[in-house]
Short mmCIF file of C-alpha atoms and ligand atoms in Angstrom, two decimals:
data_model
loop_
_atom_site.label_atom_id
_atom_site.label_comp_id
_atom_site.label_asym_id
_atom_site.label_seq_id
_atom_site.Cartn_x
_atom_site.Cartn_y
_atom_site.Cartn_z
CA MET A 1 -0.38 24.54 -7.41
CA ALA A 2 0.73 25.67 -3.98
CA ASP A 3 -2.65 26.84 -2.77
CA ASP A 4 -5.10 24.39 -4.29
CA GLY A 5 -6.21 22.99 -0.96
CA ILE A 6 -9.83 22.65 0.03
CA ALA A 7 -10.96 24.29 3.27
CA VAL A 8 -14.32 23.52 4.83
CA SER A 9 -15.27 25.66 7.78
CA GLY A 10 -18.34 25.37 9.99
CA LEU A 11 -20.25 23.86 7.10
CA THR A 12 -23.85 23.03 8.02
CA LYS A 13 -26.86 21.84 6.02
CA LEU A 14 -30.35 21.42 7.45
CA TYR A 15 -32.98 19.50 5.51
CA ASN A 16 -36.25 20.23 7.25
CA ASN A 17 -34.94 19.90 10.78
CA VAL A 18 -32.40 17.20 10.05
CA ARG A 19 -28.76 18.22 10.30
CA ALA A 20 -27.36 16.39 7.26
CA VAL A 21 -24.05 18.23 7.81
CA ASP A 22 -23.37 19.71 11.22
CA ASP A 23 -20.71 22.38 11.81
CA LEU A 24 -18.13 20.45 9.80
CA SER A 25 -14.56 21.74 9.40
CA PHE A 26 -11.61 20.08 7.71
CA THR A 27 -8.82 20.76 5.22
CA VAL A 28 -7.59 18.83 2.19
CA SER A 29 -3.97 19.23 1.02
CA PRO A 30 -2.65 19.32 -2.54
CA GLY A 31 -0.34 16.49 -3.55
CA ARG A 32 -2.18 13.93 -1.47
CA VAL A 33 -5.13 11.58 -1.81
CA THR A 34 -7.66 12.37 0.91
CA GLY A 35 -10.36 9.83 1.71
CA PHE A 36 -13.66 11.31 2.87
CA LEU A 37 -15.21 8.53 4.91
CA GLY A 38 -18.38 7.77 6.77
CA PRO A 39 -21.29 5.35 6.72
CA ASN A 40 -24.20 5.83 4.33
CA GLY A 41 -26.19 8.88 5.30
CA ALA A 42 -23.21 10.51 7.11
CA GLY A 43 -23.40 13.62 4.91
CA LYS A 44 -20.56 13.02 2.43
CA THR A 45 -22.49 13.72 -0.76
CA THR A 46 -24.17 16.78 0.75
CA THR A 47 -20.77 18.15 1.82
CA LEU A 48 -19.20 17.58 -1.61
CA ARG A 49 -22.19 19.19 -3.29
CA MET A 50 -21.80 22.24 -1.06
CA VAL A 51 -18.07 22.45 -1.95
CA LEU A 52 -19.13 22.38 -5.63
CA ASN A 53 -21.81 25.03 -5.14
CA LEU A 54 -24.60 22.58 -6.06
CA VAL A 55 -26.23 22.77 -2.64
CA ARG A 56 -26.51 25.99 -0.65
CA PRO A 57 -25.09 25.70 2.87
CA THR A 58 -27.30 26.63 5.83
CA ALA A 59 -24.12 27.97 7.44
CA GLY A 60 -20.37 27.90 6.96
CA THR A 61 -18.07 28.08 3.96
CA ALA A 62 -16.11 25.87 1.62
CA THR A 63 -13.21 27.17 -0.46
CA ILE A 64 -10.91 25.77 -3.12
CA GLY A 65 -7.53 27.49 -3.27
CA GLY A 66 -9.00 30.17 -1.01
CA ARG A 67 -12.02 30.93 -3.17
CA ARG A 68 -15.58 29.74 -3.10
CA TYR A 69 -16.47 27.61 -6.11
CA ALA A 70 -18.75 30.36 -7.45
CA GLU A 71 -15.80 32.78 -7.39
CA LEU A 72 -13.39 30.58 -9.36
CA ALA A 73 -12.13 32.23 -12.54
CA ASP A 74 -12.11 29.02 -14.60
CA PRO A 75 -13.98 26.35 -12.62
CA VAL A 76 -13.93 23.72 -15.41
CA ARG A 77 -10.14 23.73 -15.50
CA LYS A 78 -9.74 24.19 -11.78
CA VAL A 79 -12.03 21.46 -10.45
CA GLY A 80 -13.13 18.13 -11.92
CA ALA A 81 -15.91 16.22 -10.21
CA LEU A 82 -17.56 12.83 -10.30
CA LEU A 83 -20.92 12.91 -8.57
CA GLU A 84 -23.16 10.05 -7.53
CA ALA A 85 -25.53 8.88 -10.22
CA SER A 86 -23.85 10.94 -12.90
CA GLY A 87 -24.43 9.12 -16.16
CA ALA A 88 -24.70 9.61 -19.88
CA HIS A 89 -27.43 9.27 -22.47
CA ARG A 90 -28.02 5.52 -22.87
CA GLY A 91 -27.73 5.53 -26.64
CA ARG A 92 -24.57 7.67 -26.81
CA THR A 93 -21.08 6.22 -27.09
CA GLY A 94 -18.52 6.94 -24.42
CA ARG A 95 -16.45 9.02 -26.83
CA ASN A 96 -19.41 11.10 -28.00
CA HIS A 97 -20.51 11.69 -24.42
CA LEU A 98 -17.08 13.10 -23.59
CA ARG A 99 -16.92 15.14 -26.80
CA MET A 100 -20.23 16.77 -25.92
CA LEU A 101 -18.90 17.66 -22.50
CA CYS A 102 -15.80 19.15 -24.19
CA ASP A 103 -17.99 21.28 -26.44
CA ALA A 104 -20.06 22.50 -23.54
CA ALA A 105 -16.94 23.41 -21.55
CA GLY A 106 -14.89 24.93 -24.37
CA ILE A 107 -12.31 22.15 -24.28
CA PRO A 108 -10.81 20.83 -27.58
CA VAL A 109 -12.69 17.59 -28.47
CA GLY A 110 -9.41 15.70 -28.96
CA ARG A 111 -9.13 15.67 -25.19
CA ALA A 112 -11.89 13.02 -25.08
CA ASP A 113 -9.54 10.37 -26.46
CA ASP A 114 -6.78 11.36 -24.04
CA VAL A 115 -8.96 10.77 -20.99
CA LEU A 116 -10.49 7.57 -22.43
CA ASP A 117 -6.91 6.29 -22.61
CA THR A 118 -6.17 7.43 -19.07
CA VAL A 119 -9.11 5.47 -17.66
CA GLY A 120 -8.54 2.38 -19.81
CA LEU A 121 -11.71 2.78 -21.88
CA ALA A 122 -10.13 3.38 -25.30
CA SER A 123 -11.26 0.01 -26.64
CA ALA A 124 -14.85 0.66 -25.50
CA ALA A 125 -14.95 4.26 -26.78
CA ASP A 126 -17.40 3.47 -29.58
CA ARG A 127 -19.74 1.32 -27.53
CA LYS A 128 -22.99 2.76 -26.28
CA PHE A 129 -23.32 3.78 -22.65
CA LYS A 130 -26.25 1.40 -22.09
CA GLY A 131 -23.91 -1.53 -22.74
CA TYR A 132 -21.32 -0.34 -20.21
CA SER A 133 -20.90 -2.28 -16.97
CA LEU A 134 -21.14 -0.37 -13.67
CA GLY A 135 -17.35 -0.32 -13.50
CA MET A 136 -17.07 1.09 -17.04
CA ARG A 137 -19.63 3.77 -16.16
CA GLN A 138 -17.50 4.76 -13.18
CA ARG A 139 -14.42 4.94 -15.40
CA LEU A 140 -16.31 7.13 -17.87
CA GLY A 141 -17.35 9.39 -14.98
CA ILE A 142 -13.73 9.69 -13.89
CA ALA A 143 -12.74 10.42 -17.50
CA ALA A 144 -15.29 13.25 -17.56
CA ALA A 145 -13.85 14.65 -14.33
CA LEU A 146 -10.38 14.71 -15.93
CA LEU A 147 -11.40 16.52 -19.14
CA GLY A 148 -10.38 19.98 -17.96
CA ASP A 149 -7.00 18.69 -16.65
CA PRO A 150 -8.07 20.08 -13.27
CA ASP A 151 -5.83 20.92 -10.32
CA VAL A 152 -8.49 19.65 -7.93
CA LEU A 153 -10.45 16.39 -8.22
CA ILE A 154 -13.57 15.67 -6.20
CA LEU A 155 -14.91 12.13 -6.63
CA ASP A 156 -18.02 10.87 -4.83
CA GLU A 157 -17.87 7.09 -4.25
CA PRO A 158 -15.78 6.39 -7.39
CA ALA A 159 -14.99 2.84 -6.28
CA ASN A 160 -18.66 1.80 -6.36
CA GLY A 161 -19.10 -0.96 -8.88
CA LEU A 162 -15.39 -1.52 -9.43
CA ASP A 163 -14.02 -5.01 -9.00
CA PRO A 164 -10.75 -5.55 -7.05
CA GLU A 165 -8.74 -5.08 -10.24
CA GLY A 166 -10.62 -1.84 -10.93
CA ILE A 167 -9.96 -0.61 -7.41
CA ARG A 168 -6.25 -1.34 -7.83
CA TRP A 169 -6.28 0.58 -11.06
CA MET A 170 -8.03 3.52 -9.43
CA ARG A 171 -5.52 3.55 -6.60
CA GLU A 172 -2.67 3.91 -9.12
CA LEU A 173 -4.51 6.62 -11.03
CA LEU A 174 -5.38 8.72 -7.97
CA ARG A 175 -1.85 8.29 -6.64
CA SER A 176 -0.28 9.50 -9.89
CA LEU A 177 -2.67 12.48 -10.03
CA ALA A 178 -1.70 13.43 -6.48
CA GLU A 179 1.99 13.00 -7.27
CA GLN A 180 1.55 15.58 -10.03
CA GLY A 181 0.62 17.98 -7.23
CA ARG A 182 -3.14 17.83 -7.61
CA THR A 183 -5.64 17.84 -4.78
CA VAL A 184 -7.63 14.60 -4.73
CA LEU A 185 -10.67 14.27 -2.48
CA VAL A 186 -12.48 10.96 -2.76
CA SER A 187 -15.44 9.77 -0.72
CA SER A 188 -16.35 6.23 0.27
CA HIS A 189 -18.50 4.40 2.79
CA LEU A 190 -16.04 1.48 2.68
CA LEU A 191 -13.37 2.24 5.25
CA SER A 192 -11.13 -0.73 4.51
CA GLU A 193 -11.00 0.19 0.85
CA MET A 194 -9.94 3.76 1.60
CA GLU A 195 -7.20 2.60 3.92
CA LEU A 196 -5.35 1.35 0.86
CA LEU A 197 -6.19 4.32 -1.31
CA ALA A 198 -5.74 7.41 0.81
CA ASP A 199 -2.81 9.27 2.37
CA ASP A 200 -5.09 11.31 4.62
CA VAL A 201 -8.60 10.66 5.87
CA VAL A 202 -11.48 12.82 7.03
CA ILE A 203 -13.95 10.63 8.90
CA ILE A 204 -17.49 11.84 9.54
CA ALA A 205 -20.60 10.35 11.11
CA ALA A 206 -24.05 11.93 11.36
CA GLY A 207 -22.75 15.09 9.69
CA LYS A 208 -20.01 15.66 12.28
CA LEU A 209 -16.25 15.30 12.13
CA VAL A 210 -15.00 12.19 13.92
CA GLN A 211 -11.31 12.39 13.07
CA GLN A 212 -8.94 13.71 10.40
CA GLY A 213 -5.27 13.24 9.58
CA PRO A 214 -2.80 10.89 7.90
CA VAL A 215 -4.15 7.33 7.85
CA ALA A 216 -1.38 5.89 10.02
CA GLN A 217 -1.76 8.69 12.55
CA VAL A 218 -5.53 8.24 12.77
CA ILE A 219 -5.06 4.52 13.38
CA ALA A 220 -2.35 5.17 15.99
CA SER A 221 -4.44 7.86 17.72
CA THR A 222 -6.82 5.29 19.12
CA GLY A 223 -4.06 3.83 21.24
CA GLY A 224 -1.56 1.26 20.20
CA ALA A 225 -1.94 -2.38 19.57
CA GLN A 226 -4.87 -4.71 19.68
CA LEU A 227 -4.22 -8.14 21.10
CA LEU A 228 -6.05 -11.41 21.08
CA VAL A 229 -5.36 -13.32 24.28
CA ARG A 230 -6.48 -16.76 25.34
CA THR A 231 -6.05 -17.90 28.93
CA PRO A 232 -7.97 -20.20 31.30
CA ARG A 233 -7.82 -17.41 33.92
CA PRO A 234 -9.08 -14.25 32.16
CA GLU A 235 -10.39 -12.62 35.37
CA ALA A 236 -6.98 -12.88 37.05
CA LEU A 237 -5.24 -11.44 34.00
CA LEU A 238 -7.65 -8.52 33.70
CA ALA A 239 -7.39 -7.74 37.43
CA GLU A 240 -3.61 -7.57 37.01
CA LEU A 241 -3.82 -5.38 33.88
CA GLY A 242 -6.06 -2.88 35.64
CA ALA A 243 -8.34 -0.16 34.34
CA ALA A 244 -6.06 1.11 31.54
CA VAL A 245 -7.10 -1.63 29.13
CA THR A 246 -10.36 -2.36 27.43
CA ALA A 247 -11.19 -6.02 27.05
CA THR A 248 -13.98 -7.57 25.07
CA PRO A 249 -14.74 -11.29 24.94
CA VAL A 250 -14.59 -12.89 21.52
CA GLU A 251 -15.97 -16.27 20.49
CA GLY A 252 -14.10 -19.31 21.73
CA GLY A 253 -13.34 -17.73 25.11
CA ALA A 254 -10.54 -15.40 24.00
CA LEU A 255 -10.25 -11.72 24.93
CA ARG A 256 -9.56 -8.81 22.63
CA ILE A 257 -7.45 -6.30 24.53
CA VAL A 258 -6.82 -2.68 23.55
CA GLY A 259 -4.53 -0.39 25.55
CA ALA A 260 -1.62 -2.71 26.35
CA ASP A 261 1.15 -4.20 24.23
CA GLY A 262 2.42 -7.80 24.11
CA PRO A 263 5.17 -7.47 26.77
CA THR A 264 2.76 -5.72 29.18
CA VAL A 265 0.16 -8.45 28.83
CA GLY A 266 2.81 -11.18 29.09
CA ALA A 267 4.26 -9.69 32.28
CA ALA A 268 0.80 -9.22 33.80
CA ALA A 269 -0.06 -12.84 32.99
CA LEU A 270 3.11 -14.03 34.74
CA ARG A 271 2.32 -12.00 37.87
CA ALA A 272 -1.30 -13.20 37.85
CA GLY A 273 -0.31 -16.83 37.32
CA ALA A 274 -2.56 -16.88 34.24
CA GLU A 275 -1.27 -19.39 31.73
CA ILE A 276 -1.24 -17.99 28.18
CA HIS A 277 -2.55 -20.28 25.46
CA GLU A 278 -2.54 -17.69 22.71
CA LEU A 279 -1.25 -14.13 22.31
CA THR A 280 -1.72 -12.55 18.90
CA VAL A 281 -1.05 -8.95 17.89
CA GLU A 282 -3.84 -8.00 15.52
CA ARG A 283 -3.48 -5.40 12.82
CA ARG A 284 -5.75 -2.43 13.42
CA ASP A 285 -7.57 -1.06 10.44
CA LEU A 286 -9.71 1.98 9.79
CA GLU A 287 -12.83 -0.11 10.22
CA ASN A 288 -12.19 -0.99 13.84
CA VAL A 289 -10.70 2.45 14.55
CA PHE A 290 -13.94 3.97 13.33
CA LEU A 291 -15.99 1.62 15.49
CA GLN A 292 -13.88 2.48 18.50
CA LEU A 293 -14.05 6.22 17.86
CA THR A 294 -17.82 6.15 17.61
CA ALA A 295 -18.42 3.51 20.31
CA GLY A 296 -20.91 4.64 22.90
CA LYS A 297 -21.89 7.68 20.88
CA ALA A 298 -25.42 6.60 20.08
CA ASP A 299 -26.21 10.11 18.87
CA ILE A 300 -23.54 9.79 16.19
CA LEU A 301 -24.47 6.43 14.72
N1 ADP B 401 -32.20 16.64 -0.89
C1 ADP B 401 -32.37 16.13 0.34
N2 ADP B 401 -33.51 16.34 1.05
C2 ADP B 401 -33.66 15.86 2.29
N3 ADP B 401 -32.74 15.12 2.94
C3 ADP B 401 -31.59 14.88 2.31
C4 ADP B 401 -31.33 15.36 0.97
N4 ADP B 401 -30.09 14.97 0.61
C5 ADP B 401 -29.60 14.25 1.64
N5 ADP B 401 -30.48 14.21 2.66
C6 ADP B 401 -30.26 13.55 3.96
O1 ADP B 401 -29.05 14.04 4.48
C7 ADP B 401 -28.31 13.01 5.12
C8 ADP B 401 -26.94 12.89 4.49
O2 ADP B 401 -27.08 12.37 3.19
P1 ADP B 401 -25.85 12.23 2.18
O3 ADP B 401 -25.12 13.52 2.14
O4 ADP B 401 -26.38 11.71 0.91
O5 ADP B 401 -24.95 11.14 2.92
P2 ADP B 401 -23.82 10.17 2.34
O6 ADP B 401 -23.40 10.69 1.01
O7 ADP B 401 -22.74 10.22 3.37
O8 ADP B 401 -24.43 8.80 2.26
C9 ADP B 401 -29.16 11.75 5.02
O9 ADP B 401 -29.90 11.62 6.20
C10 ADP B 401 -30.05 12.04 3.83
O10 ADP B 401 -31.25 11.35 3.95
MG1 MG B 402 -23.28 9.72 -0.78
#
């Protein structure tokens, strides 16, 4: 599965005059879980639908293993997808729903029970879809995506409706699929959730790329630590730290400082004669990285 990556290049979609996706380029590697992140309305679903040839791009291309979806020799076995609002007939059981999909795709019906097992729905296989919880519906959707044993998985907001236990389960599943060498692209509007799930992230806002790369690298790219500092002389400390840091007041009179590490702030406080009452190194997460990356870009948010 050496060349099962996804490549999106200059992808653009205009709806009336709205740029839902705007000159978007990124790559997705096999063997890794890639989180496709952005707030609601950022253009994630539209992008995934263009990759899957369900929406026609205004400009640009998307390829899977070097070919457009429409050119794939055996798309059902190459790519499995879970799309938003994909469901099943309310009166049909989970197993029968999957068997019908097998029939339609030329896959042996026995495969339905394999994937029900994989997603932990075996005991609910004979219950009707209308009785499924939101989380069970998501699991059934993931089961459907796995039917063709695809090299590439594209899942749109699969964590929606899953409880924390369900999200943990999904993390394990996606991880094991990636470890088998598959390409796993999974969208979410919940950045903190993806931080735990993904190896790589592609972050978009208003249809445009904000940042892409390994999660740790994306977090590091916005510049080192974030500190919470409490001092009775904040002005003196900030004057000593100079223009390289960004400081924002937080409630209770503390400052949140980005752009300097603990020793730098401590030394500056000593020089400034600013007594330190608290100095905490805060963990940075994707959520505040995203806010920092998009700060001041009113056109993006
Ligand atoms: N079929 C459509 N017709 C018109 N506008 C659309 C259509 N689909 C999506 N949009 C618009 O495109 C933008 C991106 O939507 P979408 O791709 O669904 O974002 P996301 O999945 O990130 O929430 C939104 O402004 C949305 O309203
Ligand atoms: Mg969406």
